[in-house]
Structure formats: structure tokens, C-alpha cells
Coordinates of C-alpha atoms and ligand atoms in Angstrom, one line a residue:
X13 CA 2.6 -7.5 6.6
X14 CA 5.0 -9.2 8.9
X15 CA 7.6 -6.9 9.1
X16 CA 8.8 -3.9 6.6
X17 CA 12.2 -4.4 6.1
X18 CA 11.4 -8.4 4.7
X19 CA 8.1 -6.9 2.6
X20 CA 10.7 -4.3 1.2
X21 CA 13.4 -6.6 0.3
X22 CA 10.7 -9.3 -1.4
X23 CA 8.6 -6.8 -2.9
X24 CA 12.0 -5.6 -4.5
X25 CA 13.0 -8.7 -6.1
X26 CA 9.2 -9.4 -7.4
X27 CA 8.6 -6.4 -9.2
X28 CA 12.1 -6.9 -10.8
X29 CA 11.4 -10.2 -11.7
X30 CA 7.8 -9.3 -13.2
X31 CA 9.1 -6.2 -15.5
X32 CA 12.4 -8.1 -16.5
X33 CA 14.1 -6.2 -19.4
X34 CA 11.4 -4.3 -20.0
X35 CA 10.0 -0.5 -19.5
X36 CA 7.5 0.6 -17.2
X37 CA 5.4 2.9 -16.6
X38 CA 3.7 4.0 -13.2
X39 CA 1.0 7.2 -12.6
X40 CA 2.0 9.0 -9.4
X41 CA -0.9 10.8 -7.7
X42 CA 0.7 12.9 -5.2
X43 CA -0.6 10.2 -2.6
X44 CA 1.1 8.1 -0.2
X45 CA 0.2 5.1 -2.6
X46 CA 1.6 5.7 -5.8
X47 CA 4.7 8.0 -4.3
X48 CA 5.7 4.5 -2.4
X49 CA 4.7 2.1 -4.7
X50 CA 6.7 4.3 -7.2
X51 CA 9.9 4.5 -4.6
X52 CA 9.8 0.3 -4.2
X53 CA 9.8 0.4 -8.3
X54 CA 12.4 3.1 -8.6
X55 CA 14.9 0.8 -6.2
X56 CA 13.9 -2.6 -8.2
X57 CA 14.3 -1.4 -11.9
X58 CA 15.9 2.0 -11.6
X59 CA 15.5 4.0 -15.2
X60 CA 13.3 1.6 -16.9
X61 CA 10.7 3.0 -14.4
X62 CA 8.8 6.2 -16.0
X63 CA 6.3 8.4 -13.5
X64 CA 4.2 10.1 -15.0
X65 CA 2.1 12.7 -13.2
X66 CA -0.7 14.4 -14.4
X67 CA -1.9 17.8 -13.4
X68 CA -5.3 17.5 -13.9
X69 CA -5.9 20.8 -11.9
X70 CA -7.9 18.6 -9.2
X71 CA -5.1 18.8 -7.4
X72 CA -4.5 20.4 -4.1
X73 CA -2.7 23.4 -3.3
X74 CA 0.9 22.6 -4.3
X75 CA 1.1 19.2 -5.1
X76 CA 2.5 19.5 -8.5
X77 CA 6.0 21.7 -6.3
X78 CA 5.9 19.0 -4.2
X79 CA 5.9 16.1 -6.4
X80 CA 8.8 17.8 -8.4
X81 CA 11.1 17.6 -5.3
X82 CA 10.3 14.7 -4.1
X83 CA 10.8 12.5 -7.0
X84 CA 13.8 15.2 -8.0
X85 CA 15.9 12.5 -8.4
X86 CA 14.3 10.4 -11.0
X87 CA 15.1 11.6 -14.2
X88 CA 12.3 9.4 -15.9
X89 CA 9.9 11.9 -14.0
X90 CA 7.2 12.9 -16.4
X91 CA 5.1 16.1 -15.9
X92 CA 2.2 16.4 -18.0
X93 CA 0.3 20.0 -17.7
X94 CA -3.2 18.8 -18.3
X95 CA -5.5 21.2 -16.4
X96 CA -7.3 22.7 -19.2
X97 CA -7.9 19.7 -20.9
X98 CA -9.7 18.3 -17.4
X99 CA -11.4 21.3 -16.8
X100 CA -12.9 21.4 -20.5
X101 CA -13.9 17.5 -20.3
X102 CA -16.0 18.2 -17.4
X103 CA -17.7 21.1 -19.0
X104 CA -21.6 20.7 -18.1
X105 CA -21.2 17.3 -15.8
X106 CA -23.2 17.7 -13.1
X107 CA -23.4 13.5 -12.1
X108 CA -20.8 11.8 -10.0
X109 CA -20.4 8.8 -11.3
X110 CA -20.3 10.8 -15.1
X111 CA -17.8 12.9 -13.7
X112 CA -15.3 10.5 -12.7
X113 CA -16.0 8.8 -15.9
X114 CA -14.8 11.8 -17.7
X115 CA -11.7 12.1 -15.2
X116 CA -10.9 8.6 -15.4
X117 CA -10.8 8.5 -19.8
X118 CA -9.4 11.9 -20.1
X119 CA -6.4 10.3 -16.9
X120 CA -6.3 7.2 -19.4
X121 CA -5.8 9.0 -22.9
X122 CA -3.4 11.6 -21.0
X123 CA -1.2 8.6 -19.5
X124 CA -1.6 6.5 -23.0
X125 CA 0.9 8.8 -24.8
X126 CA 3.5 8.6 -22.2
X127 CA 3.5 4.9 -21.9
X128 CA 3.3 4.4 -26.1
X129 CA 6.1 6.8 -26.1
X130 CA 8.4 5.2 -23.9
X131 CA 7.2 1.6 -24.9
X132 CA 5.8 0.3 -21.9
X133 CA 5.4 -3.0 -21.3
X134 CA 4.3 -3.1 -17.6
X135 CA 2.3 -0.7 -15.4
X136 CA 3.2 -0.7 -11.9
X137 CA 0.1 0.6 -9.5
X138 CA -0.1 1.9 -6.1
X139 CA -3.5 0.1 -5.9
X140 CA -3.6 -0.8 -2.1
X141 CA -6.4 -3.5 -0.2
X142 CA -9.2 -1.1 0.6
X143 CA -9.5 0.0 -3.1
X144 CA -9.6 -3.2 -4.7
X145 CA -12.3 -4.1 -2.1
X146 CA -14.2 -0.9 -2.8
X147 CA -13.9 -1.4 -6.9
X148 CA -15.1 -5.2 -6.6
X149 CA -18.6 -3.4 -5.2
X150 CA -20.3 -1.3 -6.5
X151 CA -19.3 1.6 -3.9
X152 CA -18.1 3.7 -6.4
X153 CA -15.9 3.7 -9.2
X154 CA -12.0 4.5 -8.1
X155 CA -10.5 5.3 -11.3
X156 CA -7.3 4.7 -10.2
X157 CA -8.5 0.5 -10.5
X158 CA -10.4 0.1 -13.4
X159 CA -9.4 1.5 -16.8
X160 CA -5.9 1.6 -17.7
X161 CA -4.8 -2.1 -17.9
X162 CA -8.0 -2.8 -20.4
X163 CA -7.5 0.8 -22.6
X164 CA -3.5 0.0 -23.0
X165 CA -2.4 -3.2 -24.2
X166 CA 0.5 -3.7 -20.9
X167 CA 2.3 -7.4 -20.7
X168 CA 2.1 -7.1 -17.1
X169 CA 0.1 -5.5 -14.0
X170 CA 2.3 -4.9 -11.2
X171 CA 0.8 -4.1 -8.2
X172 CA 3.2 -4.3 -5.2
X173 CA 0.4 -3.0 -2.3
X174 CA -2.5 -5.0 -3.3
X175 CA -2.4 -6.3 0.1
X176 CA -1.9 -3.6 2.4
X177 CA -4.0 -1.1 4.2
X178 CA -3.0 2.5 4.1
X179 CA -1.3 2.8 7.8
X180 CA 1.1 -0.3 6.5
X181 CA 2.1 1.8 3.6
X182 CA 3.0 4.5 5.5
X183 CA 5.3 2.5 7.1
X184 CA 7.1 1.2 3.9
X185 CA 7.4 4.6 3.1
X186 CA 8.8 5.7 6.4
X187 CA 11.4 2.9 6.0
X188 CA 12.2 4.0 2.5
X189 CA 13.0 7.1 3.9
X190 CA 10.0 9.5 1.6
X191 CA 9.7 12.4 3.3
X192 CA 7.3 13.1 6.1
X193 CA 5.0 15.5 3.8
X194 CA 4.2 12.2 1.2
X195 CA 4.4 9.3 4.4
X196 CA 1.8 10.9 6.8
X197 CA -0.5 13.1 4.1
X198 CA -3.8 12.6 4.2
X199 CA -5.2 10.6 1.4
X200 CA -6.7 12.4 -1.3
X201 CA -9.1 10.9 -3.7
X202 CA -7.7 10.3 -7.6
X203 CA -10.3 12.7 -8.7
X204 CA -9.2 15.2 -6.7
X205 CA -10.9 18.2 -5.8
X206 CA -13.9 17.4 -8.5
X207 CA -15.3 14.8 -5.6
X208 CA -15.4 17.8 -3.6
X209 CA -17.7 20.0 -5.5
X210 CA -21.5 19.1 -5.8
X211 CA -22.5 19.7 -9.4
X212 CA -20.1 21.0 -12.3
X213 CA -16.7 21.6 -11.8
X214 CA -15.9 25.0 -13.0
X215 CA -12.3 27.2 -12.1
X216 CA -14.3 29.3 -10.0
X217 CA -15.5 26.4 -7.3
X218 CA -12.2 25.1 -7.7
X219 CA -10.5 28.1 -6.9
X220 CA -12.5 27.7 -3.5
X221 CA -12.6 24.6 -2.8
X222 CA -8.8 24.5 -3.4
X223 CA -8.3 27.4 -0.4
X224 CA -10.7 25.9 1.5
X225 CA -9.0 22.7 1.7
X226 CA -5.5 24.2 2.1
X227 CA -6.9 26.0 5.5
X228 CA -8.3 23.1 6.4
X229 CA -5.7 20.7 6.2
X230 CA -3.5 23.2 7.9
X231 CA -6.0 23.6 10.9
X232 CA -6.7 20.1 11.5
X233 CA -3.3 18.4 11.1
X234 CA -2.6 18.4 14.5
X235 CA -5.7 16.5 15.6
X236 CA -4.6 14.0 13.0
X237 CA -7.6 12.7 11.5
X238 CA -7.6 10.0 8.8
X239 CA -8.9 12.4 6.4
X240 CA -10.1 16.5 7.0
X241 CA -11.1 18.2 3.8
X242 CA -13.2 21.0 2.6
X243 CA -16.4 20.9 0.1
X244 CA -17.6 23.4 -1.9
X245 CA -21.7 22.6 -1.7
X246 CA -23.4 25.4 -3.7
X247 CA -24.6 29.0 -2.9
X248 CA -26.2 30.6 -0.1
X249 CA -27.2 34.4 1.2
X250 CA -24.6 36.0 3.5
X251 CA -23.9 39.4 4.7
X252 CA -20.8 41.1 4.0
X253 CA -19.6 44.6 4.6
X254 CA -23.3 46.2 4.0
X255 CA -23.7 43.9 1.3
X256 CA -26.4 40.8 1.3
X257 CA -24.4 38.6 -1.0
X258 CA -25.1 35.4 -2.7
X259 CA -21.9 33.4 -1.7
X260 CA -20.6 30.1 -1.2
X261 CA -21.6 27.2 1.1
X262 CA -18.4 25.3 2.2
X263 CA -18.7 21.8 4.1
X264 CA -15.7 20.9 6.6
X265 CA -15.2 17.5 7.5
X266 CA -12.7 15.8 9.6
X267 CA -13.0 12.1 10.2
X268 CA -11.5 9.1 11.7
X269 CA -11.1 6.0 10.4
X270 CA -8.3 3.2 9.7
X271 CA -8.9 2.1 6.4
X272 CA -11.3 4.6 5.0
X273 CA -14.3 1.6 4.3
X274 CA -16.1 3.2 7.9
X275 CA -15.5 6.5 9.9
X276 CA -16.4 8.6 12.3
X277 CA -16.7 12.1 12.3
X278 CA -13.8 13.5 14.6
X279 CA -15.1 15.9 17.9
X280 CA -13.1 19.2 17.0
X281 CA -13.5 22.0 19.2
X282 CA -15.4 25.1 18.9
X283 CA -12.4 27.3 18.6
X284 CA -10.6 25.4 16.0
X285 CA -13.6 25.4 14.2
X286 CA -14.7 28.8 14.3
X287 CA -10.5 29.9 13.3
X288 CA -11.2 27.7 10.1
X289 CA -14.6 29.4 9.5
X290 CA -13.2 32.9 10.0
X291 CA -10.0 31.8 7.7
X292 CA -12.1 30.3 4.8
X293 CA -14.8 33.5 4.7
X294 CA -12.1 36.2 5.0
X295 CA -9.7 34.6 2.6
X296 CA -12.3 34.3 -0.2
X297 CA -14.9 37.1 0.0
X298 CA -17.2 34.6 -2.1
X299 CA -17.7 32.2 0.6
X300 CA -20.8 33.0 2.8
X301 CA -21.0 30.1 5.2
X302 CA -19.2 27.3 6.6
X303 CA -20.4 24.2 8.2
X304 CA -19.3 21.5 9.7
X305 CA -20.2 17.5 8.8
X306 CA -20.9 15.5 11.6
X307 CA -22.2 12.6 9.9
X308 CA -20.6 9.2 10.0
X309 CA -19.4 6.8 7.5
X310 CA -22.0 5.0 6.9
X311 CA -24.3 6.3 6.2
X312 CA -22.2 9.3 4.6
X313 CA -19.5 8.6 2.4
X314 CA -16.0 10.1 3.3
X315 CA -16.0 12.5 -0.3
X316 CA -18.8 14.5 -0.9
X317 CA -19.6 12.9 -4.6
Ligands
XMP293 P1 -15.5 7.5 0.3 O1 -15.9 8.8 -0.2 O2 -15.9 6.4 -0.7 O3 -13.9 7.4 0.4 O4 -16.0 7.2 1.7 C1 -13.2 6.4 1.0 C2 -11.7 6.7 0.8 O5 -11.4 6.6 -0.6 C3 -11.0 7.8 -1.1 N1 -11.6 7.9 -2.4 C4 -10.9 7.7 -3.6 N2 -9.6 7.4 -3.8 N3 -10.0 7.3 -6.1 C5 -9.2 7.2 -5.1 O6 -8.0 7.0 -5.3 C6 -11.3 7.6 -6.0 O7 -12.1 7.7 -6.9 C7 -11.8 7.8 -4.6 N4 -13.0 8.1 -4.1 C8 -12.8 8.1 -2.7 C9 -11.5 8.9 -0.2 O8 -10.7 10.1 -0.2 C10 -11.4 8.2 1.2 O9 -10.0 8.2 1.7

């Protein structure tokens, strides 16, 4: 990207060209991504733009509040209150790849509706570089890529980031003045918290992993890592009060990295790292221990599934 304000302005004109007359529809994650690839839309087609936003209950702490005022002033804003529905579709899935399988069809059926309803024509996706690279592999499967165009019959893919890597969004979501809580939040994966819990995603772990996270983010944010985040891994023995309990294990990790395709797991201090360990085990009394990832990517992988 040669400069932001010339991107903006072309970028503008394209997407308005590309949807013409007609409606579209766009899924907003909560992300930097989709917030600013929905922003750029918003400014080129105004109300023929629809957002739809899911709450699969994957989410982190919040993010459905904080997708309702930032995107306040669209009136197109769709919230759809889907948690029960994920939660129940990933009943018994203990395989990654299933369960993002399961995430990305129920996503796909749950986003179908809106964009028959308002007769979509286009889809307009904060796909960005890194994610088409990834998706062309066989890494993993980011939902957020494949799926939707085949499943819904759309005129037109429009896809304004394709080409940019995530620190170059940031800054066309600076300059299109999103607030600071969507430009410089740490990306979180479209399956949400269910990459961050080894086996079956159930309300309890989720209930735990979604704490966990919250501390974490709020702990590390100041050593600004590309990405910190909390795992829930499965259960261990712990003592607490006079009690021997069978609690949960929780993985932290906090890693740098500028496009997300390598990293390195960041050097945090013992103190910081004991305050989130003390935070996450006295919050929830289910958690027994805490540790701390110091693996690289590769050969780890950023998410835990
Ligand atoms: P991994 O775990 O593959 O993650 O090292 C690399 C980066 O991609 C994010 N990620 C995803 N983002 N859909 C997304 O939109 C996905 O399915 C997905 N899986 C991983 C991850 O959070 C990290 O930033």
C-alpha cells in the first residue's frame, strides 16, 4: 500500500463501482478486518450495505456491546443472537478441523437468511493477504475464506483488503477514524474461543476460557504483542482451600509476529505472569493451574486447535 489516504479514496470508488445498484451484504467479526472493510463499504454504498454480526457465543468478553456502538450509526446493522444454536452444533466435536466445519456451516446457514432477506447481490469480505495465503495451503481451514461465496448464489465477491497485511489495515482504520478499541485489537480467530479449547466446546470451558482471555488481554496489552490469549487445555489436580480438586489447566500465550504466518513467543516477566496466574485461579475457583507457552510459531501454531 502506497499511501492510505490514495488506497481509501480508490478502494472507495471500486467497491462502488463493483456493487452498482445493488444490495450487499458483509459479516462483521468484531475484528479489525471486517470492522474496516465494513467502514470503507459503509462510505462507498451507504444503506445498501447490510452487517450482519453473529453472536456465535465464541466471542470474547464484550464484543457483541462493542460492536453495537461502534457500528451505532449504521442502521442496516444486523444482530443475530445465535449462541445456542453454535453451542448445540458442536455438541460431541472433539476434532479441529470437524469443529470449524461445524462453525463455518452453522456461520453460513445463520448469514444465508439475512442476505436472502435483504436480496443480496454482493458480499463484501474483510479477507486480508495472510488469510488467502494460509486458505490456498492446507494450514488450516479459515472459515471466514471458504464457504459463503459457493453456499449463496452472490453476483459479486468484493474483497477490498485482499492485498494487505494486518498492520496496513490498521492504518486504514486509523485514517477512517474507527476507534482505537477496533484499530489496535488483537486479532481474534473467526472461530473464536472454540480454537481455544482442546476437545468439545461446552458452556462450562467457555465460561473459562472466556475470563481467562479477558485477564489476559488486559495484562498483556501494554507489552503489545501481536496476539496474547488464554487456552483452556483440560483438567488437572490442584489444591484449594483444604480441598484437592480436579480443576482446570489454562495455557497463556503472548506472541510476536507481523503477519501471523511466523512468531515468537514474547519474553514477559515473572511478575506479570504470576499477576495473571493469581487473577485467572482466584477469579474462577475451577481453574487449577496456569502455564505459560513458550513455543514458537513454527513449529506451534498461534491458536491452540
Ligand atoms: P495460527 O493458529 O494458524 O493463526 O498460527 C495465525 C493467525 O490466524 C488467526 N486464525 C484465524 N483467523 N479464522 C480467522 O479469521 C480462522 O479460522 C483462524 N485460525 C487462526 C490466529 O488468531 C492468528 O492471528
Amino acid at each position: 500500500m502506497v499511501d492510505v489516504d490514495s488506497f481509501i479514496d480508490e478502494k472507495i470508488e471500486e467497491i462502488a463501482d463493483e456493487v452498482g445498484g445493488a444490495n450487499a451484504v458483509i459479516g462483521l467479526s468484531g475484528g479489525v478486518d471486517s470492522s474496516t472493510a465494513a467502514a470503507l463499504a459503509y462510505e462507498a454504498i451507504g444503506d445498501q450495505l447490510t452487517a450482519v454480526y453473529v453472536d456465535t457465543g465464541l466471542m470474547r468478553k464484550g464484543e457483541t456491546d462493542q460492536i453495537r456502538e461502534t457500528f451505532d450509526y449504521m442502521d442496516s446493522l444486523r444482530i443475530i443472537e445465535a449462541q445456542d444454536r453454535f453451542v448445540d452444533a458442536l455438541a460431541g466435536e472433539t476434532d479441529p478441523e470437524e469443529k470449524r466445519h461445524v462453525i463455518g456451516e452453522q456461520f453460513i446457514r445463520e448469514f444465508e437468511e439475512v442476505a436472502r432477506e435483504v436480496d443480496a447481490d454482493s458480499l463484501v469480505q474483510g479477507t486480508i493477504y495472510p488469510d488467502r495465503i494460509e486458505s490456498e495451503g492446507t494450514i488450516k481451514s479459515h472459515h471466514n475464506v471458504g464457504g459463503l461465496p459457493e453456499r449463496i448464489d452472490f453476483d459479486g465477491i468484493v474483497e477490498p483488503m485482499r492485498d494487505l497485511y494486518k498492520d496496513e489495515v490498521r492504518e486504514v482504520a486509523r485514517e477512517l477514524g474507527l476507534e482505537e478499541i477496533v484499530s489496535e485489537r488483537m486479532p481474534f480467530p473467526g472461530p473464536g474461543l472454540a480454537v481455544r479449547i482442546i476437545g468439545e466446546v461446552t458452556e462450562e470451558k467457555l465460561e473459562v476460557a472466556r475470563e481467562a482471555n479477558r485477564v489476559v488481554e488486559e495484562e498483556l496489552e501494554e507489552h503489545e504483542p501481536w496476539q496474547a490469549l488464554a487456552a483452556v487445555l483440560g483438567k488437572a489436580t490442584g489444591v484449594k482451600g483444604d480441598n484437592r480438586v480436579h480443576g482446570w489447566v489454562v495455557a497463556v500465550r503472548s506472541v510476536e509476529s507481523r503477519d501471523g504466518m511466523t512468531a515468537r513467543a514474547q519474553n514477559v516477566d515473572w511478575d506479570t505472569l504470576q499477576r495473571i496466574q493469581s487473577r485467572i485461579t482466584g477469579e474462577n475457583e475451577d481453574v487449577a493451574r496456569v502455564l505459560y507457552d513458550v513455543t514458537h510459531k513454527p513449529p506451534a501454531t498461534i491458536e491452540y486447535e
